[in-house]
């Protein structure tokens, strides 16, 4: 059984491959699909197959997926270009006879009003029309998304955002990677399954501020801003305008409950509780 992981040198992809190896998958049965072979030297040294293919290169993708049984399609990072990129991956997998595609989507992608959701939903719809069975890993928010904000909040005593009293059921990247590896190594049929993945802790931004303060040893408070004002603050502090709007819109989605879940799917797949936010804060401040 050969398992391929796209974006294998990215933060999530590398963790997934590590989890696969921990689960006893032979290195030679793992295909790391990467853009830059030089960045995958550590994987090659472990015996993992490294194949070069960008999401924009259908021919290279078809070569990369030869002999692959299961494929983890990690969503691309280029917002606005992901649907054609993902389509290239899916079409290459269809040509090569891949038997299962797992896709890292977004929590509640089919109902979410978050700006990131439409591309994820379009990809899910393309997968649903494919002859290849597919499983949707609808990842919630990564606690690591707050790494920069954690440092700023600890330094200034204020965490800013636009999430109101909404809760976010976040988890660490490692948790989502473990869930993906569990699906990829499962002997049960996974085609058609949808996993709504979120952590044990369902925290408001006031909770996040309190935990940051506890770890930093100082008082940190949460300041809630209107979405447009928060986007302007981000842009004024060097965040590209388009991405600032995405971040502020995601906070608005949190206020609506769109990044909160009590499904328990993450915990069932990994067999453990998710990483506490405090652990990620400690790492960010170390």
XYZ file of N, CA and C in Angstrom, residues 14-277:
792
model
N 4.896 17.561 6.563
C 6.008 16.914 7.244
C 5.554 16.176 8.489
N 4.608 16.757 9.219
C 4.085 16.115 10.419
C 3.303 14.852 10.069
N 2.552 14.889 8.970
C 1.800 13.706 8.547
C 2.751 12.559 8.229
N 3.810 12.854 7.489
C 4.767 11.801 7.153
C 5.407 11.242 8.423
N 5.718 12.103 9.357
C 6.247 11.633 10.631
C 5.282 10.702 11.338
N 3.992 11.025 11.306
C 2.971 10.186 11.933
C 2.840 8.845 11.206
N 2.927 8.869 9.883
C 2.854 7.621 9.119
C 4.005 6.693 9.499
N 5.186 7.261 9.620
C 6.345 6.454 10.009
C 6.160 5.909 11.426
N 5.618 6.734 12.330
C 5.364 6.292 13.696
C 4.369 5.135 13.725
N 3.443 5.138 12.785
C 2.429 4.092 12.724
C 2.931 2.826 12.029
N 4.194 2.841 11.632
C 4.785 1.632 11.073
C 4.741 1.517 9.568
N 4.325 2.575 8.877
C 4.364 2.544 7.413
C 5.827 2.558 6.972
N 6.194 1.656 6.109
C 7.576 1.588 5.635
C 7.917 2.853 4.850
N 9.097 3.426 5.068
C 9.463 4.654 4.351
C 9.301 4.528 2.837
N 9.645 3.374 2.304
C 9.547 3.186 0.859
C 8.130 3.132 0.336
N 7.151 3.012 1.259
C 5.738 3.010 0.864
C 5.116 4.396 0.983
N 5.935 5.390 1.285
C 5.464 6.772 1.392
C 6.069 7.589 0.255
N 5.226 8.337 -0.439
C 5.667 9.233 -1.504
C 5.468 10.665 -1.040
N 6.555 11.397 -0.935
C 6.501 12.815 -0.579
C 6.495 13.620 -1.874
N 5.384 14.292 -2.144
C 5.269 15.114 -3.353
C 5.617 16.550 -2.977
N 6.667 17.080 -3.605
C 7.219 18.371 -3.191
C 7.477 19.260 -4.409
N 7.586 20.541 -4.152
C 7.980 21.486 -5.203
C 9.497 21.555 -5.336
N 10.177 21.487 -4.193
C 11.628 21.685 -4.158
C 12.281 20.447 -3.541
N 12.952 19.676 -4.370
C 13.544 18.422 -3.903
C 14.582 18.662 -2.814
N 15.300 19.773 -2.888
C 16.343 20.053 -1.901
C 15.775 20.148 -0.495
N 14.537 20.640 -0.372
C 13.926 20.781 0.941
C 13.489 19.441 1.535
N 13.512 18.393 0.724
C 13.065 17.077 1.178
C 14.229 16.129 1.435
N 15.428 16.672 1.583
C 16.610 15.818 1.775
C 16.486 14.955 3.021
N 15.891 15.511 4.076
C 15.743 14.731 5.309
C 14.785 13.564 5.118
N 13.751 13.764 4.302
C 12.810 12.677 4.024
C 13.469 11.592 3.179
N 14.217 12.012 2.169
C 14.922 11.050 1.324
C 15.917 10.237 2.146
N 16.560 10.880 3.119
C 17.539 10.184 3.965
C 16.876 9.094 4.802
N 15.579 9.253 5.069
C 14.841 8.239 5.834
C 14.320 7.116 4.944
N 14.501 7.251 3.633
C 14.028 6.231 2.711
C 12.688 6.523 2.075
N 12.121 7.703 2.371
C 10.858 8.110 1.768
C 11.096 8.442 0.290
N 10.167 8.021 -0.574
C 10.261 8.377 -1.991
C 9.939 9.868 -2.157
N 10.804 10.601 -2.798
C 10.572 12.016 -3.040
C 10.334 12.235 -4.528
N 9.183 12.808 -4.855
C 8.843 13.075 -6.252
C 8.469 14.552 -6.384
N 8.982 15.176 -7.416
C 8.795 16.618 -7.596
C 7.609 16.892 -8.509
N 6.665 17.690 -8.000
C 5.509 18.092 -8.809
C 4.823 19.267 -8.145
N 4.607 20.322 -8.893
C 3.841 21.467 -8.403
C 2.376 21.277 -8.767
N 1.493 21.908 -8.006
C 0.057 21.796 -8.278
C -0.310 22.344 -9.654
N 0.551 23.180 -10.203
C 0.266 23.775 -11.519
C 0.746 22.905 -12.677
N 1.342 21.755 -12.393
C 1.988 20.943 -13.435
C 1.315 19.585 -13.551
N 0.264 19.461 -14.377
C -0.469 18.194 -14.489
C 0.406 17.015 -14.908
N 1.347 17.261 -15.797
C 2.201 16.160 -16.270
C 3.063 15.616 -15.133
N 3.668 16.512 -14.375
C 4.496 16.083 -13.248
C 3.657 15.395 -12.181
N 2.444 15.860 -11.978
C 1.563 15.236 -10.997
C 1.216 13.806 -11.406
N 0.944 13.597 -12.681
C 0.639 12.234 -13.138
C 1.829 11.302 -12.911
N 3.031 11.813 -13.135
C 4.233 11.008 -12.874
C 4.380 10.735 -11.381
N 4.095 11.743 -10.571
C 4.265 11.616 -9.119
C 3.312 10.597 -8.507
N 2.126 10.441 -9.099
C 1.108 9.575 -8.507
C 1.123 8.155 -9.067
N 2.069 7.843 -9.914
C 2.139 6.483 -10.464
C 2.367 5.473 -9.345
N 1.516 4.453 -9.305
C 1.653 3.403 -8.303
C 1.136 3.775 -6.926
N 0.511 4.941 -6.789
C 0.003 5.396 -5.489
C -1.397 4.824 -5.252
N -1.613 4.308 -4.040
C -2.924 3.773 -3.672
C -3.786 4.809 -2.959
N -3.197 5.495 -1.981
C -3.925 6.505 -1.217
C -3.183 7.832 -1.306
N -3.954 8.904 -1.418
C -3.362 10.233 -1.594
C -3.944 11.201 -0.578
N -3.061 11.911 0.115
C -3.497 13.028 0.950
C -3.256 14.308 0.177
N -4.333 14.966 -0.201
C -4.254 16.261 -0.875
C -4.341 17.340 0.193
N -3.194 17.927 0.507
C -3.162 19.038 1.455
C -3.475 20.315 0.682
N -4.472 21.036 1.130
C -4.929 22.211 0.395
C -3.790 23.192 0.179
N -3.774 23.789 -1.005
C -2.727 24.730 -1.361
C -2.794 25.991 -0.516
N -1.715 26.736 -0.518
C -1.622 27.936 0.321
C -1.953 29.218 -0.436
N -2.135 29.110 -1.745
C -2.362 30.314 -2.549
C -3.857 30.570 -2.690
N -4.385 31.341 -1.765
C -5.816 31.650 -1.769
C -6.195 32.337 -3.080
N -7.267 31.862 -3.690
C -7.712 32.392 -4.975
C -7.267 31.544 -6.155
N -6.281 30.657 -5.926
C -5.777 29.793 -7.007
C -5.968 28.317 -6.692
N -6.587 28.034 -5.560
C -6.590 26.663 -5.086
C -7.503 25.725 -5.875
N -8.622 26.223 -6.372
C -9.530 25.314 -7.081
C -8.877 24.725 -8.332
N -8.288 25.523 -9.231
C -7.611 24.903 -10.377
C -6.425 24.043 -9.963
N -5.703 24.449 -8.929
C -4.575 23.639 -8.461
C -5.055 22.282 -7.961
N -6.089 22.293 -7.133
C -6.610 21.041 -6.595
C -7.202 20.170 -7.700
N -7.826 20.817 -8.674
C -8.395 20.068 -9.794
C -7.300 19.334 -10.556
N -6.164 19.975 -10.745
C -5.035 19.300 -11.407
C -4.622 18.043 -10.647
N -4.575 18.152 -9.326
C -4.195 17.003 -8.501
C -5.210 15.874 -8.656
N -6.483 16.218 -8.572
C -7.545 15.204 -8.650
C -7.540 14.522 -10.011
N -7.401 15.307 -11.069
C -7.401 14.725 -12.418
C -6.202 13.808 -12.633
N -5.046 14.188 -12.108
C -3.866 13.332 -12.217
C -4.083 12.028 -11.455
N -4.702 12.124 -10.282
C -4.988 10.926 -9.485
C -5.964 10.010 -10.216
N -6.918 10.591 -10.905
C -7.881 9.784 -11.671
C -7.184 9.033 -12.806
N -6.289 9.708 -13.493
C -5.553 9.070 -14.591
C -4.712 7.903 -14.064
N -4.126 8.079 -12.890
C -3.202 7.082 -12.354
C -3.879 5.986 -11.538
N -5.187 6.061 -11.385
C -5.891 4.981 -10.699
C -5.728 4.964 -9.194
N -5.517 6.144 -8.589
C -5.466 6.229 -7.127
C -6.797 5.734 -6.559
N -6.747 5.032 -5.423
C -7.939 4.373 -4.890
C -8.645 5.166 -3.798
N -7.968 6.147 -3.198
C -8.592 6.976 -2.169
C -7.886 8.320 -2.113
N -8.684 9.395 -2.015
C -8.127 10.735 -1.802
C -8.681 11.270 -0.494
N -7.782 11.681 0.395
C -8.167 12.414 1.609
C -7.801 13.875 1.380
N -8.724 14.764 1.706
C -8.513 16.186 1.433
C -8.635 16.998 2.715
N -7.660 17.874 2.964
C -7.703 18.742 4.150
C -8.553 19.971 3.848
N -9.790 19.915 4.264
C -10.757 20.970 4.014
C -10.860 21.881 5.234
N -11.971 22.568 5.363
C -12.210 23.524 6.448
C -13.433 23.091 7.242
N -13.375 23.267 8.548
C -14.494 22.952 9.425
C -15.791 23.567 8.888
N -16.820 22.725 8.779
C -18.151 23.155 8.330
C -18.103 23.828 6.953
N -17.256 23.306 6.067
C -17.037 23.960 4.765
C -18.320 24.158 3.975
N -19.296 23.280 4.166
C -20.521 23.355 3.364
C -21.502 24.405 3.859
N -21.279 24.942 5.064
C -22.188 25.966 5.592
C -21.465 27.230 6.040
N -20.146 27.198 6.094
C -19.375 28.313 6.633
C -19.445 29.554 5.755
N -19.498 30.706 6.417
C -19.454 31.977 5.698
C -18.069 32.583 5.674
N -17.079 31.853 6.188
C -15.703 32.343 6.191
C -15.179 32.422 4.759
N -14.382 33.444 4.474
C -13.899 33.665 3.116
C -13.078 32.528 2.546
N -12.478 31.710 3.405
C -11.682 30.581 2.947
C -12.553 29.404 2.514
N -13.821 29.408 2.889
C -14.668 28.237 2.679
C -14.997 27.921 1.217
N -15.295 28.919 0.351
C -15.734 28.582 -1.000
C -14.770 27.700 -1.789
N -13.465 27.951 -1.679
C -12.509 27.128 -2.420
C -12.481 25.695 -1.879
N -12.618 25.574 -0.555
C -12.667 24.231 0.023
C -13.927 23.500 -0.426
N -15.045 24.187 -0.412
C -16.298 23.556 -0.812
C -16.256 23.159 -2.286
N -15.708 24.023 -3.129
C -15.597 23.693 -4.555
C -14.735 22.452 -4.771
N -13.663 22.336 -3.982
C -12.815 21.152 -4.087
C -13.569 19.913 -3.618
N -14.311 20.029 -2.525
C -15.117 18.903 -2.056
C -16.120 18.471 -3.132
N -16.729 19.434 -3.794
C -17.706 19.119 -4.835
C -17.052 18.422 -6.021
N -15.840 18.857 -6.376
C -15.114 18.180 -7.460
C -14.768 16.752 -7.061
N -14.370 16.559 -5.828
C -14.054 15.220 -5.344
C -15.297 14.342 -5.309
N -16.436 14.932 -4.960
C -17.681 14.162 -4.899
C -18.094 13.642 -6.274
N -17.660 14.357 -7.312
C -18.007 13.929 -8.677
C -16.966 12.991 -9.270
N -15.897 12.737 -8.535
C -14.819 11.885 -9.028
C -15.152 10.409 -8.820
N -14.675 9.539 -9.692
C -14.850 8.102 -9.454
C -13.992 7.584 -8.302
N -13.032 8.388 -7.847
C -12.182 7.976 -6.729
C -12.906 8.262 -5.416
N -13.037 7.284 -4.517
C -13.620 7.567 -3.205
C -12.798 8.632 -2.484
N -13.497 9.516 -1.804
C -12.809 10.618 -1.124
C -13.298 10.744 0.308
N -12.422 11.245 1.161
C -12.752 11.526 2.564
C -12.340 12.962 2.855
N -13.234 13.685 3.521
C -12.970 15.098 3.804
C -12.523 15.260 5.255
N -11.320 15.768 5.421
C -10.774 16.091 6.739
C -10.982 17.582 6.951
N -12.108 17.930 7.528
C -12.441 19.349 7.705
C -11.751 19.890 8.955
N -10.544 20.381 8.743
C -9.724 20.858 9.856
C -10.243 22.163 10.417
N -10.308 22.226 11.735
C -10.596 23.487 12.401
C -9.352 24.364 12.440
N -9.389 25.387 13.263
C -8.285 26.352 13.340
C -7.080 25.719 14.011
N -5.901 26.037 13.493
C -4.658 25.621 14.151
C -4.337 26.620 15.261
N -3.989 26.112 16.442
C -3.549 27.030 17.491
C -2.331 27.824 17.027
N -1.506 27.210 16.178
C -0.310 27.910 15.692
C -0.639 29.142 14.862
N -1.877 29.255 14.381
C -2.272 30.462 13.646
C -2.123 31.717 14.512
N -2.105 31.519 15.823
C -2.034 32.651 16.743
C -0.611 32.946 17.210
N 0.377 32.302 16.617
C 1.755 32.441 17.108
C 2.199 33.898 17.184
N 1.979 34.658 16.110
C 2.400 36.056 16.111
C 1.582 36.872 17.108
N 0.283 36.607 17.149
C -0.589 37.340 18.072
C -0.229 37.043 19.517
N 0.209 35.812 19.788
C 0.605 35.441 21.149
C 1.769 36.315 21.614
N 2.784 36.441 20.756
C 3.934 37.257 21.104
C 3.571 38.709 21.320
N 2.726 39.237 20.440
C 2.320 40.639 20.568
C 1.493 40.857 21.832
N 0.595 39.908 22.113
C -0.258 40.041 23.289
C 0.565 39.988 24.579
N 1.544 39.085 24.597
C 2.402 38.978 25.779
C 3.223 40.248 25.981
N 3.605 40.887 24.867
C 4.435 42.093 24.957
C 3.627 43.331 25.333
N 2.391 43.399 24.822
C 1.589 44.614 24.994
C 0.521 44.505 26.077
N 0.175 43.274 26.457
C -0.885 43.087 27.436
C -2.269 43.106 26.834
N -2.338 43.145 25.490
C -3.638 43.188 24.812
C -3.653 42.228 23.625
N -4.680 41.390 23.580
C -4.949 40.553 22.412
C -6.094 41.207 21.661
N -5.876 41.510 20.388
C -6.948 42.141 19.615
C -7.515 41.157 18.610
N -8.784 41.357 18.262
C -9.439 40.495 17.290
C -10.836 40.985 17.028
N -11.595 40.184 16.304
C -12.967 40.564 15.963
C -13.905 39.377 16.150
N -13.597 38.520 17.141
C -14.334 37.270 17.328
C -15.446 37.372 18.360
N -15.603 38.531 18.989
C -16.661 38.681 19.983
C -16.543 37.634 21.074
N -17.678 37.029 21.398
C -17.712 35.975 22.415
C -17.732 34.587 21.786
N -17.434 34.513 20.489
C -17.448 33.226 19.807
C -16.349 32.303 20.301
N -16.593 31.016 20.175
C -15.619 30.022 20.621
C -14.923 29.386 19.422
N -13.651 29.066 19.621
C -12.881 28.378 18.598
C -12.378 27.064 19.192
N -12.706 25.969 18.522
C -12.284 24.638 18.976
C -10.971 24.294 18.274
N -9.914 24.985 18.673
C -8.633 24.822 17.995
C -7.882 23.588 18.445
N -6.851 23.269 17.687
C -5.950 22.165 18.013
C -4.613 22.477 17.356
N -3.600 21.746 17.733
C -2.274 21.948 17.143
C -2.173 21.239 15.793
N -1.256 21.701 14.960
C -1.036 21.038 13.672
C -0.781 19.544 13.850
N -0.021 19.208 14.884
C 0.305 17.801 15.127
C -0.947 16.967 15.340
N -1.977 17.551 15.930
C -3.229 16.824 16.147
C -3.909 16.508 14.812
N -3.975 17.505 13.942
C -4.597 17.286 12.634
C -3.773 16.314 11.789
N -2.454 16.368 11.930
C -1.584 15.435 11.215
C -1.838 14.010 11.679
N -2.007 13.827 12.982
C -2.278 12.493 13.524
C -3.611 11.958 13.010
N -4.599 12.843 12.894
C -5.902 12.424 12.378
C -5.795 11.988 10.920
N -5.048 12.751 10.125
C -4.864 12.395 8.711
C -4.168 11.051 8.581
N -3.137 10.829 9.381
C -2.411 9.558 9.321
C -3.305 8.401 9.726
N -4.178 8.635 10.697
C -5.103 7.586 11.127
C -6.033 7.178 9.992
N -6.532 8.157 9.257
C -7.416 7.870 8.123
C -6.655 7.137 7.021
N -5.452 7.593 6.732
C -4.674 7.007 5.637
C -4.239 5.577 5.922
N -4.095 5.229 7.181
C -3.655 3.880 7.536
C -4.805 2.988 7.984
N -6.013 3.517 7.976
C -7.167 2.735 8.413
C -7.461 1.600 7.433
N -7.818 0.454 7.980
C -8.208 -0.674 7.139
C -9.690 -0.624 6.811
N -10.410 0.266 7.467
C -11.829 0.446 7.165
C -11.984 1.327 5.929
N -13.071 1.133 5.204
C -13.336 1.988 4.059
C -13.596 3.410 4.517
N -12.880 4.360 3.951
C -13.013 5.758 4.356
C -13.749 6.606 3.324
N -13.943 6.073 2.141
C -14.591 6.837 1.082
C -15.974 7.317 1.496
N -16.232 8.603 1.284
C -17.530 9.174 1.590
C -17.651 9.739 2.999
N -16.635 9.542 3.818
C -16.716 10.030 5.188
C -16.328 11.507 5.266
N -16.959 12.188 6.207
C -16.668 13.598 6.467
C -16.352 13.737 7.951
N -15.164 14.228 8.251
C -14.755 14.421 9.643
C -14.688 15.912 9.956
N -15.468 16.322 10.963
C -15.430 17.710 11.433
C -14.433 17.743 12.593
N -13.263 18.300 12.364
C -12.150 18.159 13.297
C -11.905 19.426 14.115
N -11.961 19.275 15.408
C -11.686 20.384 16.317
C -11.200 19.859 17.648
N -10.581 20.726 18.441
C -9.971 20.314 19.695
C -10.943 20.212 20.852
N -10.408 19.720 21.973
C -11.200 19.587 23.191
C -11.583 20.944 23.770
N -10.633 21.883 23.710
C -10.876 23.210 24.280
C -11.685 24.054 23.298
N -12.767 24.637 23.800
C -13.591 25.532 22.991
C -13.486 26.899 23.657
N -12.563 27.718 23.146
C -12.154 28.920 23.855
C -12.617 30.195 23.167
N -13.045 31.165 23.968
C -13.276 32.514 23.462
C -11.939 33.237 23.398
N -11.906 34.379 22.738
C -10.661 35.146 22.699
C -10.302 35.688 24.080
N -11.305 35.902 24.912
C -11.010 36.295 26.289
C -10.272 35.163 27.007
N -10.676 33.919 26.711
C -9.973 32.759 27.272
C -8.537 32.699 26.754
N -8.368 32.945 25.452
C -7.021 32.929 24.877
C -6.140 33.967 25.566
N -6.691 35.163 25.749
C -5.927 36.235 26.401
C -5.530 35.833 27.816
N -6.478 35.243 28.541
C -6.188 34.819 29.919
C -5.064 33.783 29.958
N -5.110 32.805 29.045
C -4.098 31.745 29.033
C -2.734 32.301 28.634
N -2.723 33.207 27.659
C -1.456 33.848 27.280
C -0.866 34.564 28.492
N -1.720 35.261 29.215
C -1.261 35.974 30.398
C -0.724 35.041 31.466
N -1.404 33.925 31.678
C -0.954 32.967 32.692
C 0.422 32.416 32.348
N 0.627 32.101 31.059
C 1.918 31.558 30.645
C 2.998 32.638 30.700
N 2.642 33.862 30.289
C 3.620 34.951 30.249
C 3.877 35.564 31.625
N 2.990 35.258 32.561
C 3.168 35.813 33.900
C 2.778 37.268 33.998
N 1.771 37.678 33.219
C 1.303 39.065 33.272
C -0.168 39.094 32.884
N -0.800 40.212 33.084
C -2.209 40.341 32.716
C -2.343 40.650 31.230
N -3.131 39.853 30.535
C -3.428 40.103 29.119
C -4.943 40.149 28.975
N -5.446 41.172 28.341
C -6.880 41.319 28.137
C -7.212 41.288 26.651
N -8.448 40.921 26.357
C -8.895 40.868 24.958
C -9.645 42.144 24.600
N -9.275 42.738 23.480
C -9.965 43.919 22.958
C -10.655 43.547 21.661
N -11.973 43.614 21.663
C -12.744 43.246 20.475
C -12.970 44.463 19.578
N -12.722 44.290 18.292
C -12.898 45.358 17.309
C -13.911 44.934 16.253
N -14.565 45.885 15.597
C -15.375 45.552 14.429
C -14.478 44.921 13.349
N -15.060 44.060 12.534
C -14.277 43.332 11.531
C -13.448 44.251 10.645
N -14.069 45.303 10.107
C -13.359 46.206 9.193
C -12.217 46.927 9.909
N -12.450 47.315 11.160
C -11.407 48.003 11.917
C -10.231 47.074 12.203
N -10.558 45.819 12.531
C -9.490 44.848 12.795
C -8.672 44.596 11.530
N -9.329 44.498 10.394
C -8.612 44.300 9.128
C -7.669 45.471 8.866
N -8.133 46.694 9.172
C -7.288 47.882 8.968
C -6.075 47.853 9.897
N -6.285 47.451 11.145
C -5.172 47.363 12.097
C -4.128 46.372 11.585
N -4.579 45.228 11.098
C -3.652 44.229 10.567
C -2.877 44.785 9.381
N -3.600 45.437 8.460
C -2.947 45.996 7.278
C -1.952 47.092 7.666
N -2.327 47.909 8.632
C -1.432 48.974 9.086
C -0.162 48.420 9.731
N -0.242 47.166 10.190
C 0.915 46.532 10.829
C 1.650 45.587 9.882
N 1.420 45.779 8.576
C 2.218 45.074 7.586
C 1.626 43.820 6.990
N 0.429 43.419 7.439
C -0.209 42.253 6.836
C -0.769 42.667 5.478
N -0.496 41.923 4.401
C -1.054 42.274 3.091
C -2.572 42.451 3.175
N -3.072 43.455 2.495
C -4.471 43.860 2.651
C -5.452 42.714 2.430
N -5.209 41.916 1.368
C -6.124 40.810 1.065
C -6.116 39.777 2.195
N -4.939 39.472 2.709
C -4.841 38.478 3.771
C -5.394 39.033 5.079
N -5.223 40.332 5.300
C -5.796 40.962 6.493
C -7.312 40.804 6.486
N -7.913 40.963 5.316
C -9.364 40.789 5.201
C -9.766 39.348 5.487
N -8.951 38.399 5.035
C -9.226 36.982 5.298
C -9.183 36.697 6.795
N -8.147 37.217 7.463
C -8.003 36.984 8.899
C -9.157 37.612 9.683
N -9.496 38.830 9.338
C -10.599 39.495 10.026
C -11.917 38.778 9.756
N -12.085 38.316 8.530
C -13.294 37.565 8.188
C -13.378 36.246 8.925
N -12.227 35.631 9.158
C -12.205 34.385 9.925
C -12.625 34.638 11.369
N -12.170 35.757 11.927
C -12.605 36.117 13.279
C -14.121 36.317 13.320
N -14.656 36.959 12.298
C -16.108 37.136 12.237
C -16.810 35.787 12.175
N -16.190 34.834 11.472
C -16.735 33.483 11.425
C -16.714 32.821 12.792
N -15.659 33.070 13.553
C -15.592 32.549 14.923
C -16.737 33.128 15.750
N -17.000 34.414 15.569
C -18.105 35.049 16.296
C -19.434 34.375 15.969
N -19.559 33.850 14.749
C -20.790 33.163 14.332
C -20.787 31.682 14.711
N -19.705 31.203 15.304
C -19.632 29.803 15.705
C -19.150 28.851 14.638
N -18.533 29.393 13.590
C -18.179 28.550 12.440
C -16.853 27.812 12.596
N -16.090 28.116 13.635
C -14.862 27.367 13.906
C -14.944 26.681 15.277
N -16.170 26.337 15.636
C -16.424 25.631 16.887
C -17.118 24.312 16.568
N -16.753 23.262 17.276
C -17.414 21.969 17.082
C -17.285 21.137 18.343
N -18.281 20.302 18.552
C -18.237 19.310 19.624
C -18.330 17.902 19.038
N -17.917 17.741 17.781
C -18.090 16.456 17.093
C -17.323 15.313 17.754
N -16.143 15.609 18.303
C -15.304 14.554 18.856
C -14.570 13.737 17.810
N -14.684 14.125 16.532
C -14.060 13.341 15.464
C -12.541 13.294 15.587
N -11.931 14.420 15.952
C -10.471 14.459 16.073
C -9.995 13.477 17.142
N -10.671 13.490 18.261
C -10.277 12.642 19.373
C -10.488 11.156 19.052
N -11.569 10.846 18.324
C -11.825 9.456 17.940
C -10.741 8.946 17.001
N -10.312 9.791 16.070
C -9.297 9.370 15.109
C -7.929 9.216 15.758
N -7.567 10.146 16.636
C -6.229 10.125 17.220
C -6.138 9.263 18.469
N -7.287 9.014 19.124
C -7.285 8.225 20.342
C -6.758 8.981 21.551
N -6.755 10.323 21.482
C -6.245 11.113 22.598
C -6.864 12.505 22.578
N -6.637 13.218 23.658
C -7.088 14.604 23.723
C -6.198 15.479 22.835
N -6.722 16.615 22.447
C -5.945 17.519 21.603
C -4.943 18.311 22.447
N -3.982 18.908 21.762
C -2.932 19.687 22.422
C -3.518 20.939 23.068
N -3.257 21.164 24.340
C -3.785 22.372 25.003
C -3.208 23.647 24.384
N -4.033 24.692 24.352
C -3.577 25.976 23.837
C -2.365 26.469 24.618
